[in-house]
């Protein structure tokens, strides 16, 4: 049985495509590279570190899959490319296909390398903070680069996809790890309990 956590919230996954669109649009206004990186994370379920290090030499744009070796596990994975993921790659290749990395930056500080974790995080935070101050996102929602990896399983789970399938999608060998991605907190359990009350007056 999964352990229910209380206290400080970890990074959240978004619960709908509409929220994903909202966040992507906001990040794009701050930094298009970070927006492409974040949306690619949603579409593939890959970790930010693996996406940031993705080089054009690693990609066959004619293929329907993305082949990478995960930095965390050192295991190779094949990720089916959605139309959106393919569109991101094709757009970036048209703009920057002569560079080494898919998400390469041209600033003097990081010239020739992929966008840094801290820069991507700062861009995402700036965009999300703007949405919160405009009342478009709850202030307690914690959105980061890792949220992109958590968003797909969050939406899948809300649509009734079973935990086993979600685990395979994320490359998890243990469904307990997958459950942690879904932010199954006691607060959420209480909300569900109320929503599914029979409403019977005894």
Coordinates of C-alpha atoms in Angstrom, one line a residue:
X1 CA 0.0 0.0 0.0
X2 CA 1.3 3.5 -0.9
X3 CA 2.3 5.7 1.9
X4 CA 0.2 8.9 2.1
X5 CA 2.4 12.0 2.6
X6 CA 1.5 15.2 4.3
X7 CA 3.3 18.5 4.8
X8 CA 5.2 20.3 2.1
X9 CA 4.1 19.5 -1.4
X10 CA 6.6 18.2 -4.0
X11 CA 6.5 19.0 -7.6
X12 CA 3.1 18.6 -9.1
X13 CA 1.9 17.3 -12.4
X14 CA -0.8 19.2 -14.3
X15 CA -4.2 17.6 -14.5
X16 CA -5.5 18.7 -17.9
X17 CA -4.3 19.5 -21.4
X18 CA -5.8 23.0 -21.0
X19 CA -3.4 23.7 -18.0
X20 CA -0.5 22.3 -20.1
X21 CA -1.4 24.8 -22.9
X22 CA -1.6 27.6 -20.4
X23 CA 1.8 26.8 -18.9
X24 CA 3.5 26.2 -22.3
X25 CA 2.2 29.6 -23.6
X26 CA 3.5 31.4 -20.5
X27 CA 6.9 29.7 -20.7
X28 CA 7.1 30.5 -24.4
X29 CA 6.7 34.2 -23.6
X30 CA 9.7 33.9 -21.3
X31 CA 12.0 31.5 -23.3
X32 CA 10.9 29.4 -26.3
X33 CA 13.7 26.9 -25.7
X34 CA 12.5 26.2 -22.2
X35 CA 8.9 25.9 -23.4
X36 CA 9.9 23.3 -26.1
X37 CA 12.0 21.4 -23.5
X38 CA 9.1 21.4 -21.0
X39 CA 6.5 20.3 -23.5
X40 CA 8.8 17.6 -24.9
X41 CA 8.9 16.3 -21.3
X42 CA 5.1 16.2 -21.2
X43 CA 4.9 14.4 -24.5
X44 CA 7.7 11.8 -23.9
X45 CA 7.7 11.4 -20.1
X46 CA 11.5 11.7 -20.2
X47 CA 13.6 13.3 -17.5
X48 CA 14.8 16.9 -18.0
X49 CA 18.4 15.8 -17.8
X50 CA 18.0 13.3 -20.7
X51 CA 16.1 15.8 -22.8
X52 CA 18.6 18.7 -22.2
X53 CA 21.5 16.4 -23.3
X54 CA 19.7 15.2 -26.4
X55 CA 22.0 15.8 -29.4
X56 CA 20.9 15.9 -33.1
X57 CA 23.2 12.9 -33.7
X58 CA 21.0 10.9 -31.4
X59 CA 17.9 11.5 -33.4
X60 CA 16.5 10.1 -36.7
X61 CA 13.7 12.5 -37.7
X62 CA 12.4 9.8 -40.1
X63 CA 11.8 7.4 -37.2
X64 CA 8.7 7.1 -35.1
X65 CA 10.7 6.5 -31.9
X66 CA 13.3 8.3 -29.9
X67 CA 16.2 6.1 -28.7
X68 CA 18.0 7.3 -25.7
X69 CA 20.1 6.0 -22.8
X70 CA 18.7 7.2 -19.5
X71 CA 21.3 9.0 -17.4
X72 CA 19.7 7.9 -14.1
X73 CA 19.5 4.2 -14.9
X74 CA 21.9 3.8 -17.8
X75 CA 19.2 1.8 -19.5
X76 CA 18.3 2.4 -23.2
X77 CA 14.7 3.3 -23.8
X78 CA 12.6 3.6 -26.9
X79 CA 10.0 6.4 -26.7
X80 CA 7.2 6.6 -29.2
X81 CA 7.1 10.1 -30.7
X82 CA 3.7 11.8 -30.6
X83 CA 2.7 14.3 -33.4
X84 CA 3.5 17.1 -30.9
X85 CA 6.9 15.7 -30.0
X86 CA 7.8 15.3 -33.6
X87 CA 6.6 18.8 -34.4
X88 CA 8.9 20.2 -31.6
X89 CA 11.9 18.3 -33.0
X90 CA 11.1 19.4 -36.6
X91 CA 10.6 23.0 -35.6
X92 CA 13.9 23.0 -33.6
X93 CA 15.7 21.3 -36.4
X94 CA 14.5 23.9 -38.9
X95 CA 15.7 26.7 -36.6
X96 CA 18.8 25.1 -35.0
X97 CA 19.6 21.8 -36.8
X98 CA 23.2 22.9 -37.4
X99 CA 23.9 23.0 -33.7
X100 CA 25.0 20.0 -31.6
X101 CA 22.1 19.9 -29.1
X102 CA 18.4 20.0 -29.7
X103 CA 17.9 22.5 -26.8
X104 CA 21.2 24.4 -27.3
X105 CA 21.5 28.0 -26.2
X106 CA 23.4 30.8 -27.9
X107 CA 24.2 33.0 -24.8
X108 CA 27.8 33.9 -24.2
X109 CA 27.8 32.1 -20.8
X110 CA 26.6 28.7 -22.1
X111 CA 27.4 29.1 -25.8
X112 CA 27.6 25.7 -27.6
X113 CA 26.0 23.7 -24.8
X114 CA 22.4 22.7 -23.9
X115 CA 20.3 25.0 -21.8
X116 CA 21.3 24.5 -18.1
X117 CA 19.1 23.1 -15.5
X118 CA 19.2 26.3 -13.5
X119 CA 18.3 28.5 -16.5
X120 CA 15.4 26.2 -17.5
X121 CA 14.2 26.2 -13.9
X122 CA 14.3 30.0 -13.6
X123 CA 12.4 30.4 -16.9
X124 CA 9.7 28.0 -15.8
X125 CA 9.4 29.6 -12.4
X126 CA 9.1 33.1 -13.9
X127 CA 6.3 31.9 -16.2
X128 CA 4.4 30.0 -13.5
X129 CA 4.7 32.8 -11.0
X130 CA 3.2 35.1 -13.5
X131 CA 0.2 32.8 -14.0
X132 CA -0.2 32.5 -10.2
X133 CA -0.2 36.3 -9.7
X134 CA -2.8 36.6 -12.4
X135 CA -5.0 34.1 -10.6
X136 CA -4.7 31.5 -13.3
X137 CA -3.0 28.9 -11.2
X138 CA -3.3 28.1 -7.5
X139 CA -0.5 29.5 -5.4
X140 CA 0.2 26.2 -3.8
X141 CA 0.8 24.4 -7.1
X142 CA 4.5 23.6 -7.5
X143 CA 5.5 23.4 -11.2
X144 CA 9.1 22.7 -12.3
X145 CA 10.9 20.9 -15.1
X146 CA 10.1 17.6 -13.3
X147 CA 6.4 18.5 -13.5
X148 CA 6.6 17.8 -17.3
X149 CA 7.4 14.2 -16.5
X150 CA 4.7 14.0 -13.9
X151 CA 2.0 15.6 -16.1
X152 CA 1.4 12.7 -18.5
X153 CA 0.8 10.1 -15.8
X154 CA -1.4 12.6 -13.8
X155 CA -3.7 13.1 -16.8
X156 CA -3.6 9.3 -17.6
X157 CA -4.6 8.4 -14.1
X158 CA -7.4 11.0 -14.0
X159 CA -8.7 9.3 -17.2
X160 CA -8.7 5.9 -15.6
X161 CA -5.6 4.4 -17.1
X162 CA -4.3 1.6 -14.8
X163 CA -1.2 2.1 -12.7
X164 CA 0.6 -0.8 -14.4
X165 CA 0.4 0.9 -17.8
X166 CA 1.4 4.2 -16.4
X167 CA 4.4 2.6 -14.7
X168 CA 5.5 1.1 -18.1
X169 CA 5.0 4.5 -19.8
X170 CA 7.4 6.1 -17.3
X171 CA 9.9 3.2 -17.3
X172 CA 9.2 2.4 -13.7
X173 CA 9.8 -1.2 -12.6
X174 CA 7.9 -0.7 -9.3
X175 CA 4.3 0.7 -9.3
X176 CA 5.0 2.1 -5.8
X177 CA 7.4 4.6 -7.4
X178 CA 4.7 5.5 -9.9
X179 CA 2.2 6.2 -7.2
X180 CA 4.5 8.8 -5.7
X181 CA 4.4 10.6 -9.1
X182 CA 0.7 11.0 -8.8
X183 CA 0.9 13.0 -5.5
X184 CA -1.5 10.7 -3.7
X185 CA -1.7 12.8 -0.5
X186 CA -4.0 12.4 2.4
X187 CA -5.6 15.7 1.4
X188 CA -6.4 14.3 -2.1
X189 CA -7.7 11.1 -0.5
X190 CA -10.1 13.1 1.7
X191 CA -11.3 15.1 -1.4
X192 CA -12.0 11.9 -3.2
X193 CA -13.8 10.4 -0.3
X194 CA -16.1 13.5 -0.1
X195 CA -16.7 13.4 -3.9
X196 CA -17.7 9.7 -3.8
X197 CA -20.0 10.0 -0.8
X198 CA -23.3 8.1 -1.3
X199 CA -25.2 11.1 -0.1
X200 CA -27.6 8.7 1.7
X201 CA -29.3 10.3 4.7
X202 CA -29.4 7.6 7.4

